[in-house]
Amino acid sequence: MHIIIGLGNPGEEYAASRHNTGRMILETFRKGNDCSEWEEDKKKKTLVAEGKVGKEKILLIEPNNFMNNSGKSVAAFVKPLNRQGDRASKKQAAQTIVIYDDLDLPIGMFKISWNRGSGGHRGLDSIIRALKTREFARIRIGISPATPSGKIKKPSGEKEVIRFIMGAFSPKDRETLKKVSKKISEALATIVLDGREKAMSEWN
């Protein structure tokens, strides 16, 4: 069973922020597939939904911890690796997909990655530390503006970065995200049904 995680911050005040892109995309995917409504698991601090892609079972998770503590929620569902790296834990991690915002990609673009570092993303860093492995799939979703030639215009300085990622998308960017979310849903289905290598070849 694949476990698909959408990163963001809980609470209505953060719902429309760029940093909640992972949650937004996962919600689009949930609504477009045979999935249950969200149920809150207060003990594990998550929202959980179950469903299927084709005949394959999937579990959807939105951590209800804040972004930099996402790993605590994820580790309640994905068993962390022990020192020997047991097969069951490795297999479960390999069937985990994390969806999140990425400042290094322009709005309208996404990439499927495997076994990478966090790139400075605190939510992903928290998950890597909690699971004691980087061997899981990621879907990185661009949130940065770009010039007509495609050059990314990232904010500079910690305060500007925080202001930007916690800000809301413009109406134009929301429309762009809506369009790309459909492609990401198809990419997720490809990972579940055909494996990450085919998905990376087809969608990257």
Backbone as numpy.savetxt, mean C-alpha at the origin, in Angstrom:
# Nx Ny Nz CAx CAy CAz Cx Cy Cz
-3.31 -17.57 0.66 -4.14 -16.38 0.66 -3.27 -15.13 0.66
-3.57 -14.21 -0.23 -2.84 -12.95 -0.27 -3.41 -11.96 0.74
-2.52 -11.25 1.39 -2.89 -10.19 2.34 -2.50 -8.86 1.72
-3.48 -7.99 1.52 -3.25 -6.71 0.84 -3.49 -5.58 1.84
-2.47 -4.73 1.99 -2.48 -3.70 3.03 -2.44 -2.32 2.41
-3.33 -1.45 2.81 -3.34 -0.07 2.36 -2.91 0.85 3.48
-1.81 1.58 3.28 -1.26 2.41 4.35 -1.88 3.81 4.37
-1.98 4.34 5.57 -2.51 5.68 5.78 -2.64 5.95 7.26
-3.31 7.02 7.60 -3.57 7.36 9.00 -5.06 7.26 9.27
-5.44 6.77 10.45 -6.87 6.68 10.78 -7.44 8.07 11.11
-8.74 8.21 10.92 -9.40 9.46 11.28 -9.83 10.26 10.07
-10.98 10.89 10.17 -11.55 11.65 9.05 -10.65 12.81 8.62
-9.92 13.40 9.57 -9.08 14.55 9.24 -7.93 14.20 8.29
-7.61 12.90 8.20 -6.52 12.46 7.32 -7.01 11.75 6.06
-8.30 11.50 5.99 -8.84 10.61 4.95 -8.49 11.04 3.54
-8.46 12.35 3.27 -8.24 12.83 1.90 -6.80 13.25 1.64
-5.90 13.00 2.59 -4.52 13.45 2.43 -3.74 12.56 1.46
-2.69 13.11 0.88 -1.85 12.34 -0.04 -1.24 11.13 0.66
-0.96 11.27 1.96 -0.34 10.20 2.72 -1.29 9.01 2.92
-2.57 9.21 2.60 -3.56 8.14 2.71 -3.87 7.49 1.37
-2.99 7.71 0.40 -3.22 7.15 -0.94 -3.38 5.63 -0.90
-2.59 4.95 -0.08 -2.69 3.50 0.02 -4.08 3.04 0.42
-4.65 3.74 1.39 -6.02 3.42 1.84 -7.04 3.70 0.73
-6.87 4.82 0.06 -7.81 5.18 -1.01 -7.83 4.12 -2.11
-6.63 3.68 -2.52 -6.53 2.69 -3.59 -7.11 1.35 -3.14
-6.85 0.97 -1.91 -7.38 -0.31 -1.41 -8.90 -0.28 -1.35
-9.47 0.88 -1.02 -10.93 0.99 -0.99 -11.53 0.84 -2.39
-10.88 1.42 -3.39 -11.33 1.24 -4.77 -11.28 -0.23 -5.16
-10.20 -0.90 -4.79 -10.06 -2.33 -5.08 -11.14 -3.14 -4.37
-11.40 -2.83 -3.10 -12.42 -3.56 -2.32 -13.79 -3.45 -2.97
-14.15 -2.24 -3.37 -15.47 -2.02 -3.96 -15.62 -2.69 -5.33
-14.49 -2.86 -6.02 -14.55 -3.44 -7.37 -14.44 -4.95 -7.40
-14.30 -5.57 -6.22 -14.16 -7.03 -6.16 -15.16 -7.61 -5.17
-15.18 -8.92 -5.11 -16.13 -9.63 -4.26 -15.62 -9.62 -2.82
-15.75 -8.46 -2.17 -15.22 -8.30 -0.81 -16.30 -7.86 0.17
-16.09 -8.20 1.42 -17.02 -7.82 2.49 -16.85 -6.35 2.84
-17.75 -5.83 3.66 -17.60 -4.50 4.22 -16.47 -4.53 5.25
-15.92 -3.36 5.55 -14.88 -3.28 6.57 -15.43 -3.62 7.95
-14.66 -4.37 8.71 -14.97 -4.63 10.11 -13.78 -4.21 10.96
-14.05 -3.56 12.07 -12.97 -3.10 12.93 -12.55 -4.19 13.90
-11.25 -4.46 13.94 -10.68 -5.36 14.94 -9.92 -4.48 15.93
-10.57 -4.15 17.03 -9.98 -3.21 18.00 -8.73 -3.78 18.65
-8.71 -5.09 18.88 -7.56 -5.71 19.53 -6.31 -5.60 18.65
-6.48 -5.81 17.34 -5.35 -5.75 16.41 -5.19 -4.38 15.78
-6.07 -3.45 16.13 -6.04 -2.08 15.61 -6.00 -2.05 14.08
-7.03 -2.67 13.49 -7.12 -2.72 12.03 -8.57 -2.66 11.59
-8.74 -2.28 10.33 -9.99 -2.53 9.61 -9.71 -3.72 8.70
-10.63 -4.67 8.66 -10.41 -5.91 7.93 -11.59 -6.21 7.00
-11.29 -6.67 5.80 -12.32 -7.15 4.87 -11.80 -8.41 4.19
-12.70 -9.30 3.85 -12.33 -10.54 3.17 -12.98 -10.59 1.80
-12.39 -11.35 0.90 -12.97 -11.46 -0.42 -12.25 -12.45 -1.29
-12.51 -12.34 -2.60 -11.89 -13.23 -3.58 -11.54 -12.46 -4.84
-10.47 -12.91 -5.48 -10.17 -12.51 -6.86 -10.19 -13.82 -7.64
-11.18 -13.98 -8.51 -11.38 -15.28 -9.11 -11.73 -16.27 -8.01
-10.95 -17.34 -7.93 -11.18 -18.33 -6.87 -10.19 -18.16 -5.70
-9.31 -17.16 -5.81 -8.28 -16.95 -4.81 -8.79 -16.06 -3.67
-8.62 -16.53 -2.43 -9.04 -15.75 -1.28 -8.06 -14.62 -1.00
-8.59 -13.50 -0.57 -7.75 -12.35 -0.20 -8.23 -11.78 1.13
-7.30 -11.17 1.85 -7.60 -10.48 3.10 -7.09 -9.05 2.95
-7.98 -8.08 3.14 -7.62 -6.68 3.03 -7.47 -6.08 4.43
-6.43 -5.27 4.61 -6.14 -4.68 5.93 -5.83 -3.20 5.79
-6.44 -2.40 6.65 -6.05 -1.01 6.83 -5.63 -0.83 8.29
-4.34 -0.64 8.57 -3.92 -0.44 9.96 -4.60 0.78 10.57
-5.05 0.62 11.80 -5.65 1.75 12.51 -4.67 2.37 13.50
-3.41 1.96 13.42 -2.33 2.69 14.08 -1.93 3.84 13.15
-1.25 4.85 13.68 -0.74 5.88 12.80 0.40 5.31 11.96
0.69 6.00 10.87 1.57 5.49 9.82 2.86 4.86 10.35
3.57 5.57 11.25 4.87 5.06 11.69 4.77 3.87 12.65
3.54 3.44 12.98 3.34 2.23 13.78 2.56 1.17 13.01
2.54 1.28 11.69 1.78 0.34 10.86 2.20 -1.11 11.08
3.48 -1.31 11.33 4.00 -2.66 11.48 3.35 -3.45 12.60
2.94 -2.78 13.68 2.28 -3.48 14.79 0.99 -4.14 14.34
0.23 -3.42 13.52 -1.03 -3.98 13.02 -0.78 -5.11 12.02
0.20 -4.92 11.13 0.47 -5.92 10.10 1.00 -7.21 10.72
1.84 -7.09 11.74 2.43 -8.28 12.38 1.39 -9.13 13.10
0.21 -8.57 13.32 -0.87 -9.36 13.92 -1.48 -10.33 12.91
-1.19 -10.12 11.62 -1.73 -10.98 10.57 -0.65 -11.72 9.79
0.52 -11.11 9.69 1.64 -11.72 8.97 2.71 -12.09 9.99
2.99 -13.37 10.11 3.92 -13.83 11.13 5.34 -13.34 10.86
5.95 -12.63 11.82 7.34 -12.18 11.62 8.30 -13.36 11.48
9.36 -13.18 10.72 10.36 -14.24 10.56 11.15 -14.40 11.85
11.44 -15.66 12.18 12.36 -15.89 13.28 13.79 -15.90 12.73
14.74 -16.17 13.56 16.14 -16.10 13.12 16.46 -17.11 12.04
15.74 -18.23 12.04 16.00 -19.26 11.04 15.24 -18.98 9.74
14.31 -18.01 9.78 13.53 -17.69 8.58 12.67 -18.86 8.15
11.77 -19.33 9.03 10.99 -20.53 8.73 10.15 -20.36 7.47
9.88 -21.49 6.80 9.22 -21.48 5.49 7.83 -20.86 5.55
7.06 -21.18 6.60 5.69 -20.67 6.70 5.68 -19.15 6.74
6.58 -18.56 7.53 6.64 -17.11 7.63 7.08 -16.49 6.31
8.07 -17.10 5.66 8.54 -16.59 4.37 7.43 -16.62 3.32
6.67 -17.73 3.31 5.60 -17.86 2.34 4.52 -16.82 2.59
4.19 -16.60 3.85 3.16 -15.62 4.18 3.60 -14.21 3.80
4.86 -13.88 4.10 5.38 -12.56 3.72 5.37 -12.40 2.20
5.71 -13.48 1.49 5.76 -13.42 0.02 4.39 -13.21 -0.59
3.33 -13.51 0.17 1.97 -13.31 -0.32 1.34 -12.03 0.25
2.19 -11.16 0.77 1.75 -9.88 1.31 2.05 -8.76 0.32
1.09 -7.85 0.15 1.23 -6.71 -0.76 0.93 -5.44 0.02
1.85 -4.49 0.01 1.65 -3.22 0.72 1.50 -2.10 -0.30
0.44 -1.31 -0.17 0.16 -0.20 -1.09 0.40 1.11 -0.35
1.19 2.00 -0.95 1.51 3.25 -0.25 1.92 4.36 -1.21
1.91 5.59 -0.71 2.28 6.79 -1.47 3.80 6.88 -1.61
4.24 7.45 -2.74 5.68 7.57 -3.00 5.99 8.93 -3.61
6.78 9.72 -2.90 7.20 11.04 -3.39 8.15 10.97 -4.58
8.76 9.82 -4.78 9.75 9.68 -5.87 9.10 9.33 -7.21
7.77 9.24 -7.24 7.06 8.98 -8.49 6.05 10.10 -8.73
5.82 10.47 -9.99 4.85 11.51 -10.28 3.42 11.00 -10.16
2.51 11.89 -9.89 1.10 11.54 -9.84 0.69 10.90 -11.17
-0.05 9.80 -11.08 -0.47 9.08 -12.29 0.39 7.88 -12.62
1.48 7.69 -11.87 2.37 6.55 -12.12 2.41 5.65 -10.88
2.57 4.36 -11.11 2.78 3.42 -10.00 3.78 2.36 -10.43
4.42 1.74 -9.44 5.38 0.66 -9.70 5.19 -0.46 -8.70
5.34 -1.67 -9.20 5.33 -2.86 -8.33 6.77 -3.20 -8.00
7.06 -3.34 -6.72 8.43 -3.63 -6.28 8.45 -4.85 -5.37
9.66 -5.37 -5.18 9.85 -6.57 -4.35 11.19 -6.48 -3.63
11.20 -6.78 -2.35 12.44 -6.92 -1.58 13.30 -5.66 -1.65
12.69 -4.50 -1.45 13.41 -3.23 -1.45 13.44 -2.64 -0.04
14.26 -1.60 0.13 14.25 -0.85 1.38 13.01 0.03 1.45
12.93 0.83 2.50 11.73 1.64 2.73 11.74 2.93 1.93
12.91 3.36 1.45 13.00 4.63 0.73 12.63 5.82 1.59
12.74 5.65 2.92 12.41 6.74 3.83 10.95 6.81 4.22
10.12 5.90 3.69 8.70 5.90 4.03 8.52 5.25 5.41
8.02 6.01 6.36 7.99 5.53 7.74 7.02 4.37 7.96
5.93 4.36 7.23 5.00 3.25 7.35 5.61 1.95 6.87
6.29 2.01 5.73 6.93 0.81 5.20 8.09 0.38 6.09
8.83 1.33 6.59 9.94 1.03 7.50 9.44 0.30 8.74
8.29 0.73 9.26 7.70 0.08 10.42 7.33 -1.37 10.12
6.83 -1.62 8.91 6.45 -2.99 8.53 7.68 -3.87 8.37
8.71 -3.35 7.73 9.95 -4.12 7.56 10.53 -4.52 8.91
10.54 -3.57 9.85 11.08 -3.87 11.18 10.21 -4.88 11.92
8.90 -4.77 11.78 7.99 -5.67 12.49 8.02 -7.09 11.94
8.13 -7.22 10.62 8.13 -8.54 9.99 9.51 -9.17 9.90
10.55 -8.34 10.14 11.93 -8.80 10.09 12.31 -9.34 8.70
11.70 -8.75 7.67 12.02 -9.11 6.30 11.58 -7.99 5.36
12.25 -7.93 4.19 11.84 -7.01 3.13 11.21 -7.78 1.97
11.10 -9.10 2.13 10.65 -9.95 1.03 9.13 -10.01 0.94
8.54 -8.87 0.58 7.11 -8.80 0.29 6.92 -7.79 -0.84
5.78 -7.86 -1.49 5.52 -6.98 -2.64 5.01 -5.62 -2.18
5.32 -4.60 -2.98 4.82 -3.25 -2.71 4.25 -2.68 -4.00
3.23 -1.88 -3.86 2.76 -1.06 -4.97 2.95 0.38 -4.55
3.91 1.03 -5.19 4.28 2.41 -4.88 3.51 3.34 -5.81
2.79 4.29 -5.22 1.91 5.15 -6.01 2.41 6.58 -5.96
2.67 7.14 -7.14 3.20 8.49 -7.22 2.23 9.55 -6.72
2.77 10.53 -5.98 1.94 11.63 -5.49 2.56 13.00 -5.80
3.74 13.01 -6.41 4.44 14.27 -6.65 4.01 14.92 -7.96
3.98 16.25 -8.01 3.72 16.93 -9.28 4.93 16.77 -10.19
4.71 16.98 -11.48 5.81 16.86 -12.44 5.66 17.92 -13.52
6.78 18.26 -14.16 6.78 19.19 -15.27 6.23 18.49 -16.51
5.89 19.23 -17.56 5.43 18.59 -18.80 6.42 17.58 -19.38
7.71 17.79 -19.09 8.73 16.85 -19.58 8.86 15.61 -18.71
8.16 15.61 -17.57 8.17 14.44 -16.68 9.09 14.56 -15.49
9.75 15.71 -15.31 10.64 15.89 -14.17 9.82 16.12 -12.89
10.15 15.34 -11.86 9.39 15.42 -10.61 9.73 16.70 -9.85
8.70 17.35 -9.31 8.89 18.55 -8.50 8.56 18.23 -7.04
9.52 17.56 -6.38 9.32 17.17 -4.98 9.50 18.36 -4.05
8.74 18.38 -2.94 9.00 19.40 -1.92 10.35 19.15 -1.25
11.02 20.19 -0.79 12.32 20.02 -0.13 12.24 20.51 1.30
12.94 19.82 2.19 12.92 20.16 3.61 11.82 19.39 4.32
12.11 18.96 5.56 11.18 18.11 6.31 9.81 18.76 6.50
9.79 20.04 6.84 8.51 20.71 7.08 7.67 20.77 5.81
8.32 21.06 4.68 7.59 21.13 3.42 7.09 19.76 2.98
7.90 18.73 3.22 7.48 17.37 2.87 6.25 16.98 3.69
6.30 17.23 5.00 5.15 16.89 5.86 3.91 17.66 5.44
4.07 18.95 5.17 2.93 19.77 4.75 2.33 19.21 3.46
3.20 18.81 2.54 2.73 18.30 1.25 1.99 16.98 1.39
2.62 16.00 2.08 2.00 14.68 2.15 0.73 14.68 2.99
0.63 15.62 3.94 -0.57 15.69 4.76 -1.65 16.56 4.12
-1.31 17.21 3.00 -2.28 18.02 2.28 -3.16 17.17 1.38
-4.24 17.76 0.91 -5.19 17.04 0.05 -4.81 17.19 -1.43
-5.21 16.24 -2.23 -5.01 16.32 -3.67 -5.87 17.44 -4.26
-5.37 18.06 -5.31 -6.16 19.03 -6.06 -7.24 18.26 -6.83
-8.30 18.95 -7.27 -9.33 18.25 -8.07 -8.75 17.54 -9.29
-7.78 18.18 -9.96 -7.15 17.57 -11.13 -6.40 16.30 -10.75
-5.66 16.36 -9.64 -4.89 15.20 -9.19 -5.81 14.08 -8.70
-6.94 14.44 -8.11 -7.90 13.42 -7.68 -8.43 12.66 -8.89
-8.66 13.38 -9.98 -9.14 12.73 -11.20 -8.06 11.80 -11.76
-6.80 12.25 -11.71 -5.69 11.41 -12.18 -5.57 10.15 -11.33
-5.69 10.32 -10.00 -5.61 9.17 -9.09 -6.76 8.20 -9.33
-7.92 8.73 -9.62 -9.08 7.88 -9.89 -8.83 7.00 -11.11
-8.22 7.58 -12.14 -7.93 6.82 -13.35 -6.88 5.74 -13.10
-5.82 6.11 -12.38 -4.74 5.14 -12.14 -5.18 4.05 -11.18
-6.14 4.34 -10.30 -6.61 3.34 -9.33 -7.22 2.13 -10.03
-7.83 2.34 -11.18 -8.41 1.22 -11.93 -7.30 0.30 -12.45
-6.21 0.91 -12.91 -5.08 0.11 -13.40 -4.43 -0.65 -12.24
-4.34 0.01 -11.08 -3.73 -0.65 -9.92 -4.57 -1.83 -9.47
-5.89 -1.69 -9.53 -6.77 -2.81 -9.19 -6.52 -3.99 -10.12
-6.31 -3.71 -11.40 -6.00 -4.78 -12.35 -4.63 -5.39 -12.05
-3.67 -4.56 -11.66 -2.34 -5.06 -11.32 -2.40 -5.95 -10.08
-3.19 -5.55 -9.09 -3.36 -6.38 -7.90 -3.95 -7.74 -8.26
-4.94 -7.74 -9.13 -5.54 -9.00 -9.56 -4.51 -9.88 -10.27
-3.63 -9.26 -11.05 -2.57 -10.00 -11.74 -1.63 -10.65 -10.74
-1.24 -9.91 -9.69 -0.36 -10.47 -8.66 -1.01 -11.68 -8.01
-2.28 -11.54 -7.64 -2.99 -12.61 -6.93 -3.15 -13.85 -7.82
-3.52 -13.63 -9.07 -3.85 -14.76 -9.94 -2.64 -15.34 -10.68
-1.68 -14.47 -11.06 -0.59 -14.92 -11.92 0.80 -14.74 -11.33
0.90 -14.10 -10.16 2.19 -13.93 -9.51 2.80 -12.56 -9.75
3.68 -12.17 -8.84 4.24 -10.82 -8.89 5.17 -10.61 -10.09
5.89 -11.66 -10.51 6.82 -11.49 -11.62 6.09 -11.13 -12.91
4.97 -11.80 -13.16 4.19 -11.46 -14.35 3.61 -10.05 -14.21
3.16 -9.73 -13.00 2.59 -8.40 -12.78 3.63 -7.30 -12.99
4.85 -7.53 -12.50 5.91 -6.55 -12.68 6.26 -6.40 -14.15
6.29 -7.51 -14.88 6.60 -7.46 -16.30 5.51 -6.75 -17.08
4.28 -6.94 -16.67 3.15 -6.39 -17.41 2.86 -4.94 -17.08
3.07 -4.55 -15.80 2.60 -3.25 -15.35 3.70 -2.23 -15.08
4.94 -2.65 -14.87 6.01 -1.67 -14.58 6.50 -1.00 -15.85
